PDB file of C-alpha atoms and ligand atoms in Angstrom:
ATOM      1  CA  MET B1483     100.640 112.710  96.193  1.00 94.00           C
ATOM      2  CA  LYS B1484      97.145 112.322  98.142  1.00 98.00           C
ATOM      3  CA  ARG B1485      97.598 111.413 101.722  1.00 98.00           C
ATOM      4  CA  LEU B1486      95.370 108.475 102.969  1.00 98.00           C
ATOM      5  CA  VAL B1487      94.454 107.565 106.544  1.00 99.00           C
ATOM      6  CA  VAL B1488      93.282 104.152 107.634  1.00 99.00           C
ATOM      7  CA  LEU B1489      91.188 103.281 110.068  1.00 98.00           C
ATOM      8  CA  ILE B1490      91.122  99.746 111.441  1.00 98.00           C
ATOM      9  CA  SER B1491      89.769  97.120 114.403  1.00 98.00           C
ATOM     10  CA  GLY B1492      91.296  94.034 113.320  1.00 98.00           C
ATOM     11  CA  SER B1493      93.042  91.690 110.829  1.00 98.00           C
ATOM     12  CA  GLY B1494      93.482  94.390 108.392  1.00 98.00           C
ATOM     13  CA  SER B1495      93.441  92.485 105.155  1.00 98.00           C
ATOM     14  CA  ASN B1496      92.033  95.151 103.220  1.00 98.00           C
ATOM     15  CA  LEU B1497      94.139  97.586 104.302  1.00 98.00           C
ATOM     16  CA  GLN B1498      97.155  95.374 103.347  1.00 98.00           C
ATOM     17  CA  ALA B1499      95.370  95.241  99.220  1.00 98.00           C
ATOM     18  CA  ILE B1500      95.538  99.151  99.559  1.00 98.00           C
ATOM     19  CA  MET B1501      98.950  99.295 101.125  1.00 98.00           C
ATOM     20  CA  ASP B1502     100.149  96.546  97.811  1.00 98.00           C
ATOM     21  CA  ALA B1503      98.425  98.780  95.331  1.00 98.00           C
ATOM     22  CA  CYS B1504     100.048 101.922  96.477  1.00 98.00           C
ATOM     23  CA  ALA B1505     103.285  99.996  96.805  1.00 98.00           C
ATOM     24  CA  LYS B1506     103.022  98.742  93.231  1.00 98.00           C
ATOM     25  CA  GLY B1507     101.875 102.398  92.133  1.00 98.00           C
ATOM     26  CA  GLU B1508      98.236 101.652  90.953  1.00 98.00           C
ATOM     27  CA  ILE B1509      97.001 104.056  93.804  1.00 98.00           C
ATOM     28  CA  ALA B1510      99.078 107.339  93.243  1.00 98.00           C
ATOM     29  CA  ALA B1511      98.900 108.153  97.241  1.00 98.00           C
ATOM     30  CA  ARG B1512     100.547 107.474 100.444  1.00 98.00           C
ATOM     31  CA  ILE B1513      99.193 105.886 103.743  1.00 98.00           C
ATOM     32  CA  CYS B1514     100.311 108.533 106.334  1.00 98.00           C
ATOM     33  CA  ALA B1515      99.209 106.476 109.029  1.00 98.00           C
ATOM     34  CA  VAL B1516      96.987 103.566 110.267  1.00 98.00           C
ATOM     35  CA  VAL B1517      94.938 103.899 113.396  1.00 98.00           C
ATOM     36  CA  SER B1518      93.337 101.333 115.387  1.00 98.00           C
ATOM     37  CA  ASN B1519      90.658 101.439 118.214  1.00 98.00           C
ATOM     38  CA  LYS B1520      92.172  98.105 119.187  1.00 98.00           C
ATOM     39  CA  ALA B1521      95.621  97.181 120.846  1.00 98.00           C
ATOM     40  CA  ASP B1522      98.310  94.855 119.307  1.00 96.00           C
ATOM     41  CA  VAL B1523      95.908  93.814 115.992  1.00 98.00           C
ATOM     42  CA  MET B1524      97.331  92.274 112.894  1.00 98.00           C
ATOM     43  CA  GLY B1525      96.581  95.440 110.861  1.00 98.00           C
ATOM     44  CA  LEU B1526      98.937  97.320 113.308  1.00 98.00           C
ATOM     45  CA  GLU B1527     101.975  94.922 112.574  1.00 98.00           C
ATOM     46  CA  ARG B1528     101.096  95.122 108.753  1.00 98.00           C
ATOM     47  CA  ALA B1529     101.563  98.791 108.851  1.00 98.00           C
ATOM     48  CA  ARG B1530     104.670  98.689 110.732  1.00 98.00           C
ATOM     49  CA  GLN B1531     106.179  95.889 108.299  1.00 98.00           C
ATOM     50  CA  ALA B1532     105.619  98.514 105.467  1.00 98.00           C
ATOM     51  CA  GLY B1533     107.248 101.384 107.420  1.00 98.00           C
ATOM     52  CA  ILE B1534     103.611 102.976 108.216  1.00 98.00           C
ATOM     53  CA  GLU B1535     102.748 104.828 111.156  1.00 98.00           C
ATOM     54  CA  ALA B1536     100.759 102.428 113.224  1.00 98.00           C
ATOM     55  CA  VAL B1537      98.811 104.328 116.054  1.00 98.00           C
ATOM     56  CA  THR B1538      96.836 103.121 118.893  1.00 98.00           C
ATOM     57  CA  LEU B1539      93.904 104.936 120.561  1.00 98.00           C
ATOM     58  CA  GLU B1540      91.810 102.616 122.443  1.00 98.00           C
ATOM     59  CA  HIS B1541      88.098 103.423 122.627  1.00 97.00           C
ATOM     60  CA  LYS B1542      87.969 102.147 126.119  1.00 96.00           C
ATOM     61  CA  THR B1543      90.307 104.119 127.528  1.00 97.00           C
ATOM     62  CA  PHE B1544      87.821 107.365 126.658  1.00 98.00           C
ATOM     63  CA  ALA B1545      85.018 108.415 129.025  1.00 98.00           C
ATOM     64  CA  ASN B1546      82.557 108.259 126.342  1.00 98.00           C
ATOM     65  CA  ARG B1547      81.852 108.007 122.852  1.00 97.00           C
ATOM     66  CA  GLU B1548      82.191 111.780 122.100  1.00 98.00           C
ATOM     67  CA  ALA B1549      85.682 111.564 123.769  1.00 98.00           C
ATOM     68  CA  PHE B1550      86.879 109.146 121.641  1.00 98.00           C
ATOM     69  CA  ASP B1551      85.723 110.492 118.600  1.00 98.00           C
ATOM     70  CA  LEU B1552      86.914 113.771 119.153  1.00 98.00           C
ATOM     71  CA  ALA B1553      90.502 112.683 120.047  1.00 98.00           C
ATOM     72  CA  LEU B1554      90.240 110.221 116.996  1.00 98.00           C
ATOM     73  CA  ALA B1555      89.131 113.492 114.648  1.00 98.00           C
ATOM     74  CA  GLU B1556      92.188 115.189 116.343  1.00 98.00           C
ATOM     75  CA  CYS B1557      94.624 112.318 115.591  1.00 98.00           C
ATOM     76  CA  ILE B1558      93.321 111.827 111.832  1.00 98.00           C
ATOM     77  CA  GLU B1559      93.646 115.876 111.139  1.00 98.00           C
ATOM     78  CA  GLY B1560      96.895 115.888 112.270  1.00 98.00           C
ATOM     79  CA  TYR B1561      97.932 114.029 109.180  1.00 98.00           C
ATOM     80  CA  GLN B1562      96.028 116.054 106.836  1.00 98.00           C
ATOM     81  CA  PRO B1563      94.137 113.382 104.901  1.00 98.00           C
ATOM     82  CA  ASP B1564      92.763 113.925 101.394  1.00 98.00           C
ATOM     83  CA  LEU B1565      90.669 110.594 102.289  1.00 98.00           C
ATOM     84  CA  ILE B1566      89.922 108.532 105.338  1.00 98.00           C
ATOM     85  CA  ILE B1567      89.389 104.682 104.487  1.00 99.00           C
ATOM     86  CA  LEU B1568      87.396 102.543 107.126  1.00 98.00           C
ATOM     87  CA  ALA B1569      88.954  99.200 106.626  1.00 98.00           C
ATOM     88  CA  GLY B1570      86.986  96.837 109.381  1.00 98.00           C
ATOM     89  CA  PHE B1571      86.800  99.691 111.951  1.00 98.00           C
ATOM     90  CA  MET B1572      84.057  98.312 114.001  1.00 96.00           C
ATOM     91  CA  ARG B1573      82.829 101.235 115.826  1.00 96.00           C
ATOM     92  CA  ILE B1574      79.526 103.513 115.216  1.00 95.00           C
ATOM     93  CA  LEU B1575      80.566 106.823 114.679  1.00 97.00           C
ATOM     94  CA  THR B1576      79.109 109.955 116.141  1.00 97.00           C
ATOM     95  CA  ASP B1577      77.133 112.836 113.820  1.00 97.00           C
ATOM     96  CA  ALA B1578      80.167 115.124 114.872  1.00 97.00           C
ATOM     97  CA  PHE B1579      82.768 112.747 113.585  1.00 98.00           C
ATOM     98  CA  VAL B1580      81.091 111.862 110.722  1.00 98.00           C
ATOM     99  CA  ASN B1581      80.083 115.395 109.505  1.00 97.00           C
ATOM    100  CA  ARG B1582      83.687 116.747 109.945  1.00 97.00           C
ATOM    101  CA  PHE B1583      84.539 114.678 107.385  1.00 98.00           C
ATOM    102  CA  ALA B1584      81.572 114.792 105.051  1.00 96.00           C
ATOM    103  CA  GLY B1585      82.802 113.672 101.412  1.00 98.00           C
ATOM    104  CA  LYS B1586      86.222 112.357 102.233  1.00 98.00           C
ATOM    105  CA  MET B1587      85.363 109.338 104.147  1.00 98.00           C
ATOM    106  CA  ILE B1588      84.754 106.025 102.777  1.00 98.00           C
ATOM    107  CA  ASN B1589      83.693 102.157 104.515  1.00 98.00           C
ATOM    108  CA  ILE B1590      83.643  98.871 102.858  1.00 98.00           C
ATOM    109  CA  HIS B1591      80.894  96.368 104.294  1.00 98.00           C
ATOM    110  CA  PRO B1592      80.353  92.892 103.466  1.00 98.00           C
ATOM    111  CA  SER B1593      77.073  92.855 101.754  1.00 98.00           C
ATOM    112  CA  LEU B1594      75.087  94.011  98.835  1.00 98.00           C
ATOM    113  CA  LEU B1595      73.897  97.251 100.730  1.00 98.00           C
ATOM    114  CA  PRO B1596      71.162  98.345 101.439  1.00 97.00           C
ATOM    115  CA  LYS B1597      70.604  94.816 102.179  1.00 98.00           C
ATOM    116  CA  TYR B1598      72.106  93.974 105.758  1.00 98.00           C
ATOM    117  CA  PRO B1599      73.758  96.851 107.090  1.00 97.00           C
ATOM    118  CA  GLY B1600      74.998  95.668 110.650  1.00 96.00           C
ATOM    119  CA  LEU B1601      76.519  92.632 111.854  1.00 96.00           C
ATOM    120  CA  ASP B1602      76.176  88.762 110.762  1.00 98.00           C
ATOM    121  CA  THR B1603      75.867  89.824 107.196  1.00 98.00           C
ATOM    122  CA  HIS B1604      76.937  86.520 105.734  1.00 98.00           C
ATOM    123  CA  GLN B1605      74.381  84.369 107.904  1.00 98.00           C
ATOM    124  CA  ARG B1606      71.488  87.033 107.061  1.00 98.00           C
ATOM    125  CA  ALA B1607      72.179  86.294 103.331  1.00 98.00           C
ATOM    126  CA  LEU B1608      72.258  82.550 103.956  1.00 98.00           C
ATOM    127  CA  ASP B1609      69.083  82.754 106.000  1.00 98.00           C
ATOM    128  CA  ALA B1610      67.367  84.825 103.541  1.00 98.00           C
ATOM    129  CA  GLY B1611      67.904  82.053 100.684  1.00 98.00           C
ATOM    130  CA  ASP B1612      69.985  84.690  98.414  1.00 98.00           C
ATOM    131  CA  ALA B1613      71.534  83.575  95.358  1.00 98.00           C
ATOM    132  CA  CYS B1614      74.275  86.027  95.853  1.00 97.00           C
ATOM    133  CA  ALA B1615      76.344  88.079  98.364  1.00 98.00           C
ATOM    134  CA  GLY B1616      79.018  90.531  98.079  1.00 98.00           C
ATOM    135  CA  ALA B1617      80.508  93.495  99.520  1.00 98.00           C
ATOM    136  CA  SER B1618      79.873  97.800  99.072  1.00 98.00           C
ATOM    137  CA  VAL B1619      81.898 100.609  99.299  1.00 98.00           C
ATOM    138  CA  HIS B1620      79.935 103.883 100.447  1.00 98.00           C
ATOM    139  CA  PHE B1621      80.619 106.994 101.384  1.00 98.00           C
ATOM    140  CA  VAL B1622      80.130 107.411 104.965  1.00 98.00           C
ATOM    141  CA  THR B1623      76.994 109.470 106.257  1.00 96.00           C
ATOM    142  CA  ALA B1624      75.436 109.728 109.893  1.00 92.00           C
ATOM    143  CA  GLU B1625      73.241 106.429 108.965  1.00 92.00           C
ATOM    144  CA  LEU B1626      75.056 103.067 109.813  1.00 91.00           C
ATOM    145  CA  ASP B1627      76.118 101.511 106.829  1.00 94.00           C
ATOM    146  CA  GLY B1628      73.431 103.924 105.144  1.00 94.00           C
ATOM    147  CA  GLY B1629      75.620 106.379 103.331  1.00 97.00           C
ATOM    148  CA  PRO B1630      75.752 106.653  99.406  1.00 98.00           C
ATOM    149  CA  VAL B1631      76.948 103.085  97.739  1.00 98.00           C
ATOM    150  CA  ILE B1632      79.835 103.735  95.174  1.00 98.00           C
ATOM    151  CA  ALA B1633      80.826 100.234  94.040  1.00 98.00           C
ATOM    152  CA  GLN B1634      79.832  96.859  95.053  1.00 98.00           C
ATOM    153  CA  ARG B1635      80.966  92.992  93.996  1.00 98.00           C
ATOM    154  CA  SER B1636      79.056  90.276  94.154  1.00 97.00           C
ATOM    155  CA  VAL B1637      79.718  86.160  94.725  1.00 97.00           C
ATOM    156  CA  ASN B1638      77.093  83.151  93.993  1.00 97.00           C
ATOM    157  CA  ILE B1639      76.122  81.460  97.010  1.00 98.00           C
ATOM    158  CA  SER B1640      76.724  77.770  96.335  1.00 97.00           C
ATOM    159  CA  LYS B1641      74.357  75.379  98.352  1.00 96.00           C
ATOM    160  CA  ASP B1642      77.430  74.066 100.225  1.00 97.00           C
ATOM    161  CA  ASP B1643      78.284  77.655 101.692  1.00 98.00           C
ATOM    162  CA  ASP B1644      78.253  78.427 105.325  1.00 98.00           C
ATOM    163  CA  ALA B1645      78.716  81.838 106.765  1.00 98.00           C
ATOM    164  CA  SER B1646      82.500  81.146 106.836  1.00 98.00           C
ATOM    165  CA  SER B1647      83.097  80.014 103.776  1.00 98.00           C
ATOM    166  CA  LEU B1648      80.812  82.668 102.101  1.00 98.00           C
ATOM    167  CA  ALA B1649      82.993  85.314 104.495  1.00 98.00           C
ATOM    168  CA  ARG B1650      86.067  84.127 102.803  1.00 98.00           C
ATOM    169  CA  LYS B1651      84.583  84.344  99.299  1.00 98.00           C
ATOM    170  CA  VAL B1652      83.380  87.824 100.136  1.00 98.00           C
ATOM    171  CA  LEU B1653      86.508  89.108 101.558  1.00 98.00           C
ATOM    172  CA  ALA B1654      88.721  87.922  98.346  1.00 98.00           C
ATOM    173  CA  GLN B1655      86.321  90.536  96.267  1.00 98.00           C
ATOM    174  CA  GLU B1656      86.668  93.149  99.320  1.00 98.00           C
ATOM    175  CA  HIS B1657      90.329  92.968  97.988  1.00 98.00           C
ATOM    176  CA  ARG B1658      89.507  93.749  94.213  1.00 98.00           C
ATOM    177  CA  LEU B1659      87.018  96.170  95.144  1.00 98.00           C
ATOM    178  CA  TYR B1660      88.366  98.627  97.949  1.00 98.00           C
ATOM    179  CA  PRO B1661      91.759  99.270  95.825  1.00 98.00           C
ATOM    180  CA  GLU B1662      89.915 100.114  92.879  1.00 98.00           C
ATOM    181  CA  VAL B1663      87.652 102.665  94.446  1.00 98.00           C
ATOM    182  CA  VAL B1664      90.167 104.340  96.340  1.00 98.00           C
ATOM    183  CA  LYS B1665      92.062 104.772  93.096  1.00 98.00           C
ATOM    184  CA  TRP B1666      89.074 106.452  91.930  1.00 98.00           C
ATOM    185  CA  PHE B1667      88.930 108.920  94.443  1.00 98.00           C
ATOM    186  CA  VAL B1668      92.827 109.725  94.638  1.00 98.00           C
ATOM    187  CA  ASP B1669      92.411 110.326  90.937  1.00 98.00           C
ATOM    188  CA  GLY B1670      89.775 112.858  91.568  1.00 98.00           C
ATOM    189  CA  ARG B1671      87.020 110.735  89.721  1.00 98.00           C
ATOM    190  CA  LEU B1672      85.018 110.479  92.958  1.00 98.00           C
ATOM    191  CA  SER B1673      82.938 112.965  94.732  1.00 98.00           C
ATOM    192  CA  LEU B1674      80.120 113.035  97.117  1.00 97.00           C
ATOM    193  CA  SER B1675      77.498 115.825  95.527  1.00 96.00           C
ATOM    194  CA  ARG B1676      74.594 117.129  97.202  1.00 94.00           C
ATOM    195  CA  GLY B1677      74.338 113.429  98.858  1.00 95.00           C
ATOM    196  CA  LYS B1678      74.953 111.628  95.719  1.00 97.00           C
ATOM    197  CA  ALA B1679      77.847 109.498  94.989  1.00 98.00           C
ATOM    198  CA  CYS B1680      79.194 110.809  91.531  1.00 98.00           C
ATOM    199  CA  LEU B1681      81.877 108.621  89.532  1.00 98.00           C
ATOM    200  CA  ASP B1682      83.335 111.037  86.343  1.00 98.00           C
ATOM    201  CA  HIS B1683      80.530 113.829  87.601  1.00 96.00           C
ATOM    202  CA  THR B1684      78.002 111.311  86.843  1.00 97.00           C
ATOM    203  CA  GLU B1685      75.753 110.305  89.423  1.00 98.00           C
ATOM    204  CA  LEU B1686      76.019 106.593  90.140  1.00 98.00           C
ATOM    205  CA  PRO B1687      72.800 104.326  91.037  1.00 97.00           C
ATOM    206  CA  THR B1688      71.458 103.544  94.304  1.00 96.00           C
ATOM    207  CA  THR B1689      73.664 100.304  94.498  1.00 96.00           C
ATOM    208  CA  GLY B1690      76.611 102.206  93.272  1.00 98.00           C
ATOM    209  CA  LYS B1691      78.445 100.922  90.102  1.00 97.00           C
ATOM    210  CA  ARG B1692      78.609  96.883  90.092  1.00 95.00           C
ATOM    211  CA  LEU B1693      81.949  95.495  88.974  1.00 94.00           C
ATOM    212  CA  GLU B1694      81.939  92.343  87.388  1.00 77.00           C
ATOM    213  CA  THR B1695      80.436  89.329  89.150  1.00 65.00           C
ATOM    214  CA  ASP B1696      82.379  86.198  89.003  1.00 56.00           C
ATOM    215  CA  ALA B1697      81.170  82.603  88.936  1.00 51.00           C
ATOM    216  CA  ALA B1698      81.128  80.984  92.606  1.00 45.00           C
TER     217      ALA B1698
HETATM  218  C1  GAR E3146      85.974  93.165 106.220  1.00 59.48           C
HETATM  219  O1  GAR E3146      85.027  91.739 105.782  1.00 59.48           O
HETATM  220  C2  GAR E3146      84.975  94.063 106.203  1.00 59.48           C
HETATM  221  O2  GAR E3146      83.950  94.306 105.204  1.00 59.48           O
HETATM  222  C3  GAR E3146      84.321  94.214 107.516  1.00 59.48           C
HETATM  223  O3  GAR E3146      85.076  93.709 108.336  1.00 59.48           O
HETATM  224  C4  GAR E3146      85.928  92.697 107.650  1.00 59.48           C
HETATM  225  C5  GAR E3146      87.401  93.313 108.079  1.00 59.48           C
HETATM  226  O4  GAR E3146      88.028  92.449 107.483  1.00 59.48           O
HETATM  227  N1  GAR E3146      83.517  95.417 107.929  1.00 59.48           N
HETATM  228  C6  GAR E3146      82.556  95.911 108.618  1.00 59.48           C
HETATM  229  O5  GAR E3146      81.640  94.499 108.832  1.00 59.48           O
HETATM  230  C7  GAR E3146      82.010  96.785 108.896  1.00 59.48           C
HETATM  231  N2  GAR E3146      80.645  97.201 108.954  1.00 59.48           N
HETATM  232  P1  GAR E3146      89.895  92.865 107.425  1.00 59.48           P
HETATM  233  O6  GAR E3146      90.446  93.605 108.805  1.00 59.48           O
HETATM  234  O7  GAR E3146      90.923  91.561 107.184  1.00 59.48           O
HETATM  235  O8  GAR E3146      90.093  94.274 106.214  1.00 59.48           O
END
């Protein structure tokens, strides 16, 4: 059974989707620990409810970014994970941390990368007059939200959408997208090879595999 560690900072609804897929046997893996850089967040409670070890490692108790990332890396390595899943983990990571886990760490981001790395993705899509928005899962590299994209799911933007309604629509797609990508990795179908995301030994396009777009 493959071993997963999930990093969170908040609500953990993506964590929940992955926990559910593991519980149903859709993903043949075990979540060994959920680690949060913030105390008392909903995601930690979700982990406890599922009988998963819930660890708080508060970044604000460390002298600097390097010290936190070192402690986090050591914490993660204690669980010997095959895959590290960033699910709403709102921290910029040091190069040393990222390089330590190269090829075995993925992130979900609420935009159709390479559009809108960083924050306020939904408002930026609305301001730009985009016809669609979505979410991307990518391998984590030293570039913020810039690693090779594995897969995306999109939603249509309707004229009534605001940033909150769009966030809700995209989040619902995230809950379908992330477990699917985790399953690919766990099944040995997904790898990072010479800086490219590969599925079934075939290099993916720069925007990853585009999963079916739903009507708005
Ligand atoms: C999700 O929308 C995720 O894409 C986003 O945070 C939210 C976490 O929700 N991540 C980022 O913005 C990372 N750059 P959740 O805690 O309910 O899974």
